[in-house]
Amino acid sequence: MKSWKFVLSALIAAGFAFGAVGAQAKNKELKIGVIGALSGGGTAWGQGLLHGVTIAADELNAKGGLKVGDTVYDLKIVAYDDQYNAAQAKSAAERLVNEEKVKFLFGPVGSPGALSAVPVTQPAHVIEFVDGYAPKILDNQWKDNSFVFRTGLSSQEFADPMVAWVKKNLSDVKKIGVIAPNDAVGQQAITSLVNRYKSQGFDVWTDFYERGTKEFTPVLLRMVAQNVDLFDLNANAPGEAALLIKQAREVGYSGKIIQAGGAGVNEIVQAIGPAANGFLKYDIVDFDDPRLQPFVKKYKAKYSGIINGLAPQYYNTARILFEAISKAGTLDTTKVRDAIENLQGWDAPIYGPLKWTGKKTYGVAHQILIPFYIDKVKDGKGVVIDTITPAGD
Amino acid sequence: MFSPVILGQVLINGISLSAIYILVSLGFTLLFGIMRVVNFAHGSLAMLGGYALFFLYTQYHVPYAIAVPLAALVVATLSLVLERMVYRWFYQKMFQSMIGLIGLDMALYSTAAIIWGPNERSIPSPVSGIYHLGPLFLSSSKLVIIFTAAATLLAFFAFTHLTRQGLAMRAAAQDVETAELQGIHTDRIYILAFFIAIFMAALAGGLYAQNYTLSPFMGERPLMMAFVAVILGGMGSIPGVALGGIILGMTESFVGTYFGSTTSTFVTFGAVILILIVRPWGLLGTPEAS
């Protein structure tokens, strides 16, 4: 009986001892904020962001954590849903900055959310990574001491080379039709694109639709009556772009269709099937690039379904941040920001050597410079037919 | 712009749009007409019809003509659980039903997004391609919708006017207490009406998803259009739904093509506001007894 009690006591004591050792070995926690549309129409983009950052964090946690000076941190993703809504994005940013005390934030996706989050993150010196096209995301009142980085191209970088590509490769095109949502994003995108097309000598016809529309045949019939040679879907979301292509064919439009902006060729193909064949598309990643294959393998092991282009883009971004934190050896955001700026030339996993640009255009060199791709849908698959690297400033 | 060809195409688009709006509105108006439930989960139940058709037709390769009604039948049968757990508490409680069913709607589309992902999918048409009627175009999927809407409207009209169950349903819609005094089991009639309403919502959802795209969030637009068509025609009125759907579809096609989508939206919702002021019970509805 005595020996039984002794064994039990020894086991309990050993348990406490191992527990104490385990507790000592446990890493500290570093919260990484994410804001994206995790419900509603923009969910594919928000999930792309979240999945990309999560895979990067998982990789590091599996290797034992992020070493910052003498301390090792386990990364914990804290994600908030903004439903692709500017007011919700601001509220999410306030909660992440003021309550969760995050110092590093990915998102919100798109311009409206980013523009409303920046006034929260910049005065607090929170490092924020975004992808929205609006120039004011970078060119704002905090640009002299900016903590926001754009880690995808904006129309400022890709629109001129894209229009030049159209001029060179689609030489029979004289008149272009552009249809966009009738809101601030659509108005801004259409103005920027139309001016560039006109500067290259194209005749341009434009029209708008109400956001949320599913039936585009009336506006498409207006376009058909204008005898356009090329229909540009500009920055329409994948779901809307897909329906515009399908219904354009249904009302008898037989000309070329292109989308000079936005991500998601695979989403469009999945949404409308063979109707997408022949469609030309600006894209942000080349999924056949050998550099992407390790990421694709990890993504497929963890998630199912189509990989949104924002997933590898934000994976690349997260890896840039973690590298910069390691190099800075501190969580002080000013020092980490400087380390990110000084990572010029670092071999980032998806896009290769890192290059920051934008000093002339935005007043701060926080704009990433990466290539973009032109896809053509063939037999139900987007195939890269050209790769273009825009000129920085 | 005003050529006969464009005008003909506008008319064809108007007919197909009207058919879509009639189809998505039928189940919505039935539930209100019989149980006074404003079914704000209508769009999500239509979405479930879309996924049921997607899996039956594209994954399990059930023949299309069987998959379309079978998908609606599956959703209507499974939704009887929702009838027992949720809807039953809101019968004859119009305002409570609005709030409660908004919650159900959110629960359904969020669950769908978790299970099937947020991306949009396509349901291929059984007869691919676009028909050419001289210089005019009509897609096969829209042709299917036009025939289905016409057949459903006629079948439902025949059911409510020629069968005992249908007549009992109309009696319960007019006055529950009097119907019960006449020996009608309103509990059973409610379940039957609920089943038919969800069947029609799911049927419409399957065809809507095929014509546009399938996603967990696709229900928002059909819900809004059903609401507008039903308000125009008169809440609870089947002929009213037909009229409301035709007005809505034709207005959108003609005004949208000749004056732009912003003007079309202005005219459509302006007409709804006018109707609500001048004739709040709709064009073919009947005023509530005071």
XYZ file of C-alpha atoms in Angstrom:
683
model
C 0.000 0.000 0.000
C 2.818 2.293 0.993
C 4.714 1.558 -2.216
C 1.559 2.291 -4.279
C 1.204 5.692 -2.571
C 4.872 6.374 -3.155
C 4.606 5.611 -6.864
C 1.522 7.842 -7.180
C 3.221 10.716 -5.325
C 6.294 10.356 -7.484
C 4.173 10.436 -10.625
C 2.327 13.559 -9.466
C 5.595 15.250 -8.528
C 7.080 14.301 -11.885
C 3.987 15.668 -13.604
C 4.367 19.022 -11.836
C 8.061 19.052 -12.659
C 7.446 18.385 -16.369
C 4.635 20.934 -16.327
C 6.976 23.532 -14.882
C 9.590 22.748 -17.508
C 6.896 22.883 -20.207
C 5.642 26.232 -18.922
C 9.164 27.611 -18.931
C 9.688 26.425 -22.492
C 6.437 27.893 -23.764
C 6.920 30.823 -26.142
C 5.378 34.238 -25.677
C 2.477 35.146 -27.943
C 2.568 37.777 -30.674
C -0.791 38.842 -32.061
C -1.001 39.496 -35.802
C -4.105 41.393 -36.890
C -6.103 40.571 -40.028
C -9.051 42.520 -41.431
C -10.884 41.193 -44.475
C -14.315 40.317 -45.786
C -14.989 36.937 -44.187
C -18.691 37.012 -45.011
C -20.693 38.580 -47.835
C -19.731 39.123 -51.461
C -16.015 39.872 -50.910
C -15.364 36.709 -48.891
C -13.099 35.140 -51.534
C -10.698 38.081 -51.179
C -10.844 38.202 -47.372
C -10.273 34.477 -47.102
C -7.396 34.735 -49.582
C -5.705 37.270 -47.315
C -6.399 35.281 -44.141
C -5.253 31.969 -45.616
C -2.033 33.469 -47.015
C -1.050 35.053 -43.679
C -2.099 31.949 -41.729
C 0.108 29.653 -43.836
C 3.101 31.957 -43.284
C 2.438 32.051 -39.511
C 1.923 28.264 -39.344
C 5.260 27.707 -41.088
C 7.061 29.806 -38.518
C 5.225 28.332 -35.522
C 6.101 24.831 -36.765
C 9.768 25.828 -36.770
C 9.543 26.871 -33.113
C 8.293 30.441 -33.446
C 9.567 33.880 -34.404
C 12.865 34.802 -32.749
C 13.019 38.478 -31.810
C 16.244 39.277 -30.002
C 16.404 36.787 -27.125
C 12.691 36.100 -27.078
C 10.771 33.567 -29.151
C 7.139 34.269 -30.052
C 4.320 32.028 -31.223
C 2.294 33.900 -33.797
C -1.433 34.176 -33.186
C -3.710 35.450 -35.954
C -6.563 37.668 -34.718
C -8.989 38.099 -37.631
C -11.909 40.514 -37.898
C -14.603 40.487 -40.576
C -15.335 43.856 -42.234
C -17.860 42.454 -44.759
C -16.088 44.592 -47.405
C -17.590 47.648 -45.731
C -15.628 50.806 -44.877
C -17.422 51.494 -41.569
C -16.919 47.912 -40.378
C -13.254 48.069 -41.426
C -12.711 51.172 -39.293
C -14.438 49.573 -36.334
C -12.317 46.414 -36.752
C -9.126 48.501 -36.937
C -10.082 50.355 -33.736
C -10.677 47.084 -31.900
C -7.454 45.510 -33.117
C -5.348 48.581 -32.319
C -6.964 49.714 -29.053
C -8.225 46.469 -27.485
C -6.118 43.670 -28.965
C -3.044 45.949 -29.009
C -1.756 44.532 -32.293
C 1.307 46.191 -33.788
C 1.150 44.466 -37.161
C -1.948 44.380 -39.356
C -2.822 42.798 -42.712
C -5.759 44.331 -44.585
C -8.435 45.489 -45.028
C -8.780 44.234 -48.602
C -9.617 46.898 -51.198
C -9.638 50.679 -51.101
C -12.754 51.651 -49.092
C -11.736 49.607 -46.041
C -8.063 50.579 -46.259
C -8.882 54.283 -46.500
C -10.975 54.106 -43.346
C -8.448 51.973 -41.404
C -5.380 54.108 -42.171
C -6.489 57.046 -39.911
C -6.661 54.522 -37.041
C -3.403 52.644 -37.647
C -1.056 55.465 -38.674
C -1.335 57.746 -35.605
C -0.836 54.576 -33.495
C 2.281 53.615 -35.522
C 0.809 50.215 -36.365
C 2.423 48.615 -39.410
C -0.302 47.921 -41.946
C -0.185 46.022 -45.265
C -2.920 46.672 -47.831
C -3.726 46.064 -51.507
C -6.372 48.717 -52.413
C -5.704 50.848 -55.505
C -6.584 54.316 -54.099
C -3.507 56.620 -54.211
C -4.486 58.208 -50.875
C -3.796 54.964 -49.038
C -0.118 55.933 -49.330
C -0.268 59.610 -50.316
C -1.834 60.877 -47.087
C -1.108 63.233 -44.172
C 1.065 60.600 -42.442
C 3.326 59.936 -45.444
C 6.338 61.638 -43.809
C 6.263 59.007 -41.073
C 4.243 56.276 -42.767
C 3.677 52.775 -41.399
C 1.447 51.569 -44.249
C 2.750 49.500 -47.177
C 0.935 48.487 -50.360
C 2.055 44.978 -51.236
C 0.245 44.600 -54.553
C 0.280 46.810 -57.636
C -2.293 49.571 -57.970
C -3.765 50.895 -61.220
C -1.212 53.717 -60.932
C 1.498 51.144 -61.691
C -0.200 48.660 -64.046
C -2.745 50.710 -66.052
C -0.290 52.414 -68.451
C 1.607 49.235 -69.395
C -1.693 47.339 -69.632
C -3.185 49.887 -72.046
C 0.069 49.908 -74.031
C -0.205 46.094 -74.272
C -3.736 46.422 -75.652
C -2.538 48.985 -78.223
C 0.301 46.725 -79.341
C -1.395 43.322 -79.283
C -5.027 44.083 -80.172
C -4.339 46.276 -83.159
C -7.829 45.899 -84.695
C -9.465 47.535 -81.647
C -10.685 51.085 -82.232
C -13.588 51.520 -79.813
C -13.686 50.244 -76.222
C -16.699 49.785 -73.954
C -16.185 50.114 -70.184
C -18.915 49.241 -67.655
C -18.388 49.786 -63.903
C -20.365 49.875 -60.655
C -21.951 53.242 -59.925
C -20.077 53.944 -56.675
C -16.886 55.705 -55.584
C -14.681 52.709 -56.471
C -16.217 52.306 -59.931
C -16.185 56.029 -60.724
C -12.531 56.301 -59.732
C -11.482 53.189 -61.664
C -13.345 54.181 -64.805
C -11.931 57.744 -64.855
C -8.372 56.489 -64.498
C -8.746 53.794 -67.162
C -10.707 55.859 -69.685
C -8.155 58.687 -69.583
C -5.384 56.202 -70.321
C -7.277 54.579 -73.199
C -8.065 58.003 -74.688
C -4.432 59.069 -74.406
C -3.557 56.060 -76.616
C -6.063 57.198 -79.260
C -8.953 54.825 -78.465
C -12.591 55.886 -78.685
C -14.212 54.943 -75.352
C -17.878 54.403 -74.384
C -18.727 54.100 -70.666
C -21.728 53.213 -68.556
C -22.525 52.252 -64.957
C -24.704 49.753 -63.085
C -25.951 49.581 -59.516
C -23.728 47.465 -57.201
C -25.377 44.091 -56.523
C -26.915 43.811 -60.004
C -27.119 40.298 -61.461
C -28.934 41.099 -64.682
C -26.711 43.174 -66.945
C -28.522 42.626 -70.253
C -30.008 46.178 -70.451
C -26.636 47.896 -70.006
C -24.923 45.332 -72.261
C -27.488 45.910 -74.978
C -26.666 49.622 -74.781
C -23.033 48.665 -75.320
C -23.812 46.355 -78.260
C -25.656 49.248 -79.947
C -22.399 51.259 -79.752
C -20.468 48.690 -81.874
C -17.470 48.467 -79.553
C -14.538 46.195 -80.527
C -13.294 45.530 -76.992
C -15.224 45.275 -73.731
C -13.129 46.119 -70.641
C -14.444 44.873 -67.285
C -11.885 47.032 -65.394
C -11.981 46.514 -61.606
C -15.275 44.607 -61.334
C -15.352 41.888 -58.662
C -14.970 38.323 -60.058
C -18.671 37.490 -59.642
C -19.816 40.584 -61.506
C -17.111 40.212 -64.148
C -18.216 36.615 -64.771
C -21.847 37.567 -65.308
C -20.898 40.493 -67.543
C -18.949 38.122 -69.817
C -21.682 35.485 -69.914
C -24.513 37.936 -70.531
C -22.536 39.945 -73.106
C -22.402 36.778 -75.221
C -26.103 36.149 -74.579
C -27.115 39.529 -76.037
C -24.989 38.952 -79.122
C -21.694 40.699 -78.324
C -19.011 38.845 -80.272
C -16.002 41.148 -79.785
C -13.017 40.727 -77.463
C -13.350 40.966 -73.678
C -10.574 42.001 -71.315
C -10.273 42.891 -67.640
C -7.526 45.423 -67.018
C -7.523 45.089 -63.239
C -8.599 42.959 -60.268
C -7.634 39.418 -59.268
C -9.371 36.101 -59.789
C -9.305 34.509 -63.260
C -9.980 31.060 -61.799
C -13.026 32.334 -59.912
C -14.425 33.697 -63.181
C -13.826 30.420 -65.002
C -15.463 28.456 -62.181
C -18.463 30.804 -62.172
C -19.333 30.675 -65.880
C -17.474 27.696 -67.307
C -16.842 27.616 -71.096
C -18.396 31.094 -71.582
C -15.060 32.469 -70.290
C -13.020 31.020 -73.168
C -11.054 33.701 -75.026
C -11.316 36.173 -72.148
C -8.150 38.217 -71.466
C -7.338 39.114 -67.884
C -4.863 41.113 -65.828
C -3.644 38.873 -63.011
C -1.456 39.190 -59.927
C 0.107 35.712 -59.842
C 1.194 32.985 -62.221
C 0.123 29.735 -60.607
C 2.370 27.769 -63.010
C 5.480 29.617 -61.771
C 7.792 27.081 -60.035
C 8.333 29.597 -57.204
C 4.652 29.256 -56.282
C 4.567 25.474 -56.070
C 5.690 25.077 -52.416
C 2.998 27.565 -51.384
C 0.354 25.847 -53.537
C 1.257 22.501 -51.933
C 0.903 23.916 -48.413
C -2.344 25.676 -49.330
C -3.905 22.500 -50.724
C -2.843 20.535 -47.659
C -4.671 22.976 -45.383
C -7.585 24.349 -47.454
C -9.843 23.200 -50.253
C -11.238 25.049 -53.261
C -9.804 27.681 -55.574
C -6.728 29.602 -54.424
C -7.516 33.302 -54.646
C -4.590 35.376 -55.964
C -4.513 37.384 -52.740
C -3.456 34.264 -50.796
C 0.067 34.012 -52.304
C 0.320 37.806 -52.376
C -0.326 38.123 -48.631
C 1.795 35.042 -47.897
C 4.635 36.905 -49.597
C 3.819 39.997 -47.515
C 3.715 38.077 -44.231
C 7.107 36.547 -44.993
C 8.486 40.064 -45.635
C 7.189 41.218 -42.243
C 8.568 38.215 -40.325
C 11.955 38.621 -42.002
C 12.000 42.318 -41.102
C 11.070 41.646 -37.454
C 13.872 39.066 -37.207
C 16.339 41.483 -38.731
C 15.206 44.372 -36.492
C 15.473 42.147 -33.396
C 12.677 44.101 -31.752
C 8.913 44.619 -31.924
C 9.364 48.393 -31.945
C 7.316 49.295 -35.033
C 9.519 52.208 -36.084
C 12.547 49.918 -36.193
C 10.569 47.147 -37.924
C 9.230 49.681 -40.465
C 12.812 50.761 -41.189
C 13.846 47.125 -41.530
C 11.055 46.523 -44.066
C 12.241 49.534 -46.087
C 15.803 48.207 -45.935
C 14.819 44.754 -47.198
C 15.249 46.001 -50.796
C 16.607 43.079 -52.835
C 15.642 40.378 -50.297
C 14.536 37.238 -52.136
C 10.852 37.112 -51.200
C 9.241 33.675 -51.687
C 6.631 34.457 -54.355
C 7.846 37.475 -56.319
C 11.605 37.259 -55.798
C 13.871 40.246 -55.047
C 11.917 42.859 -53.102
C 11.674 46.363 -54.535
C 9.942 49.337 -52.943
C 8.949 52.304 -55.112
C 6.514 55.240 -55.069
C 8.547 58.107 -53.607
C 7.703 60.412 -56.540
C 4.136 59.226 -56.999
C 3.013 58.977 -53.381
C 5.690 60.812 -51.418
C 6.757 57.578 -49.704
C 8.505 54.493 -51.113
C 6.040 52.003 -49.647
C 4.682 50.678 -52.946
C 5.888 47.197 -53.878
C 7.095 46.720 -57.454
C 6.263 43.279 -58.794
C 5.374 41.874 -62.208
C 1.813 41.413 -63.406
C 0.495 38.839 -65.825
C -1.906 38.740 -68.750
C -3.974 35.570 -68.832
C -6.047 34.176 -71.648
C -8.721 31.632 -70.826
C -8.240 28.527 -72.978
C -10.275 25.330 -72.545
C -11.585 26.485 -69.183
C -8.212 27.494 -67.731
C -6.393 30.802 -67.398
C -3.033 30.576 -69.195
C -0.365 33.280 -68.810
C 0.410 34.745 -72.248
C 2.539 37.691 -71.159
C 4.413 38.967 -68.109
C 5.020 42.677 -67.594
C 7.041 44.436 -64.910
C 5.986 48.067 -64.586
C 8.581 50.820 -64.266
C 8.929 52.239 -60.775
C 9.769 55.834 -59.948
C -30.341 52.429 -80.520
C -34.073 52.449 -81.325
C -33.779 49.970 -84.197
C -36.340 47.123 -84.444
C -33.565 44.603 -83.651
C -32.635 46.315 -80.387
C -36.320 46.750 -79.541
C -36.927 43.049 -80.169
C -33.968 42.105 -77.977
C -35.253 44.424 -75.238
C -38.618 42.643 -75.391
C -36.989 39.193 -75.170
C -34.858 40.338 -72.219
C -37.989 41.774 -70.578
C -39.857 38.470 -70.925
C -36.996 36.438 -69.450
C -36.515 38.923 -66.609
C -40.263 38.861 -65.835
C -40.169 35.052 -65.746
C -37.273 35.098 -63.252
C -39.035 37.608 -60.996
C -42.329 35.692 -61.094
C -40.573 32.455 -60.239
C -38.656 33.852 -57.250
C -41.735 35.693 -55.938
C -44.264 32.838 -55.899
C -43.056 31.113 -52.724
C -42.566 34.431 -50.951
C -46.135 35.605 -51.542
C -47.646 32.221 -50.657
C -46.063 32.172 -47.192
C -47.298 35.679 -46.525
C -50.749 35.047 -47.989
C -51.482 32.014 -45.834
C -49.443 32.494 -42.625
C -48.675 36.251 -42.673
C -44.985 35.420 -42.473
C -42.587 37.820 -44.229
C -39.966 35.269 -45.162
C -36.687 37.166 -45.119
C -34.903 33.793 -45.302
C -36.471 33.258 -48.758
C -33.212 34.123 -50.533
C -31.181 31.638 -48.513
C -33.703 28.857 -49.101
C -33.457 29.654 -52.813
C -29.665 29.414 -52.430
C -30.047 25.934 -50.881
C -32.108 24.974 -53.936
C -29.188 26.111 -56.074
C -26.694 23.927 -54.193
C -29.080 20.950 -54.249
C -29.355 21.257 -58.043
C -25.594 21.723 -58.343
C -24.828 18.506 -56.459
C -27.594 16.403 -58.003
C -26.965 17.494 -61.588
C -23.222 18.087 -61.774
C -21.860 15.760 -59.054
C -24.321 12.841 -59.007
C -25.294 13.194 -62.694
C -29.032 12.919 -62.105
C -30.784 13.748 -65.426
C -31.614 17.459 -65.555
C -35.396 17.071 -65.914
C -35.399 14.981 -62.710
C -32.693 16.941 -60.868
C -34.570 20.273 -61.041
C -37.771 19.161 -59.213
C -35.855 16.657 -57.050
C -33.531 19.399 -55.750
C -36.530 21.528 -54.784
C -38.181 18.495 -53.189
C -35.082 17.715 -51.097
C -34.821 21.299 -49.815
C -38.563 21.536 -49.095
C -38.487 18.226 -47.191
C -35.426 19.132 -45.116
C -36.835 22.584 -44.392
C -39.745 20.973 -42.536
C -37.260 20.829 -39.645
C -37.010 24.617 -39.854
C -40.800 24.813 -39.966
C -41.001 22.921 -36.666
C -38.143 24.761 -34.969
C -38.416 28.323 -36.316
C -41.268 29.245 -38.664
C -44.085 27.825 -36.549
C -43.386 30.406 -33.836
C -43.960 33.261 -36.279
C -47.259 32.297 -37.930
C -49.675 35.254 -37.977
C -46.905 37.433 -36.454
C -45.811 39.585 -39.369
C -43.357 41.946 -37.681
C -41.745 39.342 -35.417
C -41.267 37.091 -38.453
C -39.302 39.803 -40.267
C -36.702 40.104 -37.523
C -36.546 36.410 -36.647
C -36.142 35.318 -40.246
C -33.400 37.839 -40.992
C -31.459 35.932 -38.312
C -32.284 32.601 -39.943
C -31.178 33.998 -43.310
C -27.782 35.000 -41.886
C -27.370 31.626 -40.193
C -28.136 29.763 -43.431
C -25.806 31.685 -45.742
C -22.986 31.765 -43.193
C -23.252 27.999 -42.688
C -23.268 27.514 -46.461
C -20.107 29.628 -46.775
C -18.366 27.497 -44.137
C -19.414 24.214 -45.771
C -19.121 25.024 -49.485
C -16.785 28.036 -49.469
C -17.514 31.586 -50.625
C -16.602 31.249 -54.301
C -19.156 31.404 -57.071
C -19.815 28.294 -59.151
C -21.576 27.534 -62.373
C -24.404 25.087 -63.029
C -24.168 24.162 -66.712
C -27.282 24.355 -68.832
C -28.544 20.976 -70.183
C -28.950 22.479 -73.630
C -25.947 24.662 -74.153
C -25.816 27.617 -76.402
C -27.704 30.608 -77.574
C -30.674 30.440 -79.936
C -30.830 32.859 -82.836
C -34.300 34.112 -83.676
C -33.327 35.955 -86.836
C -31.123 38.785 -85.584
C -32.256 38.215 -81.959
C -30.587 36.115 -79.243
C -32.063 33.970 -76.467
C -29.962 31.786 -74.184
C -31.062 28.242 -73.429
C -30.997 28.825 -69.658
C -33.394 31.762 -70.012
C -35.687 29.689 -72.209
C -35.797 27.034 -69.459
C -36.724 29.714 -66.923
C -39.502 31.149 -69.103
C -41.115 27.709 -69.548
C -40.666 26.751 -65.887
C -42.144 30.035 -64.641
C -45.168 29.690 -66.936
C -45.701 26.034 -65.976
C -45.294 26.705 -62.245
C -47.676 29.651 -62.338
C -50.335 27.628 -64.168
C -49.864 24.552 -61.951
C -50.120 26.603 -58.785
C -53.194 28.455 -60.051
C -54.845 25.124 -60.914
C -53.929 23.676 -57.500
C -55.447 26.570 -55.544
C -58.625 26.691 -57.650
C -59.335 23.062 -58.511
C -58.209 20.874 -55.590
C -59.711 20.462 -52.094
C -56.373 21.181 -50.442
C -55.898 24.270 -52.572
C -59.380 25.576 -51.803
C -58.777 24.902 -48.099
C -55.549 26.873 -48.362
C -57.355 29.842 -49.860
C -60.043 29.630 -47.192
C -57.387 29.676 -44.445
C -55.748 32.648 -46.133
C -59.019 34.591 -46.060
C -60.044 33.845 -42.459
C -58.339 31.297 -40.221
C -61.090 31.055 -37.599
C -63.895 30.636 -40.114
C -61.852 28.045 -41.991
C -61.372 26.082 -38.747
C -65.097 26.299 -38.008
C -65.689 24.728 -41.417
C -63.556 21.740 -40.398
C -60.316 22.712 -42.088
C -57.229 21.568 -40.174
C -55.239 24.781 -40.442
C -52.154 23.189 -38.844
C -51.945 20.732 -41.726
C -52.739 23.453 -44.245
C -49.894 25.556 -42.824
C -47.423 22.705 -43.208
C -48.610 22.047 -46.761
C -48.407 25.737 -47.671
C -44.941 25.953 -46.111
C -43.775 22.900 -48.054
C -45.102 24.273 -51.371
C -43.638 27.745 -50.690
C -40.173 26.378 -49.960
C -40.423 23.982 -52.903
C -41.055 26.962 -55.182
C -38.295 29.036 -53.550
C -35.812 26.190 -54.027
C -36.985 25.560 -57.601
C -36.514 29.238 -58.387
C -33.133 29.212 -56.643
C -31.870 26.296 -58.742
C -32.800 27.985 -62.008
C -31.626 31.398 -60.781
C -28.224 29.937 -59.860
C -28.004 28.282 -63.256
C -28.878 31.501 -65.059
C -26.521 33.653 -62.982
C -24.044 32.073 -60.547
C -24.240 29.903 -57.441
C -22.794 31.132 -54.146
C -23.804 31.244 -50.462
C -24.617 34.940 -50.907
C -26.696 34.664 -54.076
C -30.004 34.929 -52.204
C -29.870 38.648 -51.468
C -30.947 39.805 -54.922
C -33.837 37.311 -55.417
C -35.151 38.250 -51.977
C -35.148 41.944 -52.843
C -36.747 41.430 -56.241
C -39.377 39.080 -54.783
C -40.185 41.685 -52.147
C -40.572 44.431 -54.762
C -42.648 42.262 -57.152
C -44.926 41.170 -54.322
C -45.427 44.713 -53.031
C -46.238 45.907 -56.554
C -48.699 43.101 -57.218
C -50.155 42.793 -53.729
C -48.916 40.742 -50.773
C -50.413 37.259 -50.901
C -51.907 37.554 -54.394
C -50.779 35.007 -57.019
C -52.092 36.996 -60.033
C -50.494 40.012 -58.323
C -47.106 38.258 -58.382
C -47.489 37.633 -62.118
C -48.369 41.274 -62.738
C -45.655 42.593 -60.392
C -43.035 40.359 -62.027
C -44.011 41.474 -65.538
C -43.987 45.184 -64.582
C -40.623 44.802 -62.871
C -39.007 42.794 -65.680
C -40.284 44.948 -68.517
C -39.436 48.220 -66.719
C -35.914 47.050 -66.023
C -35.393 45.920 -69.605
C -36.914 48.924 -71.408
C -35.891 51.747 -69.052
C -32.517 50.125 -68.302
C -31.659 49.781 -71.995
C -32.882 53.154 -73.223
C -32.166 55.352 -70.194
C -29.542 53.475 -68.139
C -29.604 51.373 -64.976
C -29.692 54.323 -62.575
C -32.906 55.621 -64.173
C -34.294 52.079 -64.188
C -33.685 51.700 -60.437
C -35.192 55.146 -59.815
C -38.333 54.326 -61.842
C -38.765 50.853 -60.275
C -38.464 51.978 -56.680
C -40.335 55.209 -57.432
C -43.241 53.046 -58.645
C -43.086 50.998 -55.433
C -43.220 54.145 -53.294
C -46.140 55.465 -55.350
C -48.022 52.181 -55.005
C -47.429 52.135 -51.250
C -48.880 55.653 -50.959
C -51.844 55.335 -53.327
C -52.686 51.649 -52.965
C -50.734 50.109 -50.062
C -52.249 46.666 -50.612
C -50.753 46.489 -54.137
C -52.259 46.433 -57.622
C -54.175 43.156 -57.212
C -54.035 42.678 -53.439
C -56.885 43.176 -51.014
C -56.799 45.618 -48.081
C -56.427 44.090 -44.603
C -59.703 44.051 -42.673
C -59.568 46.724 -39.940
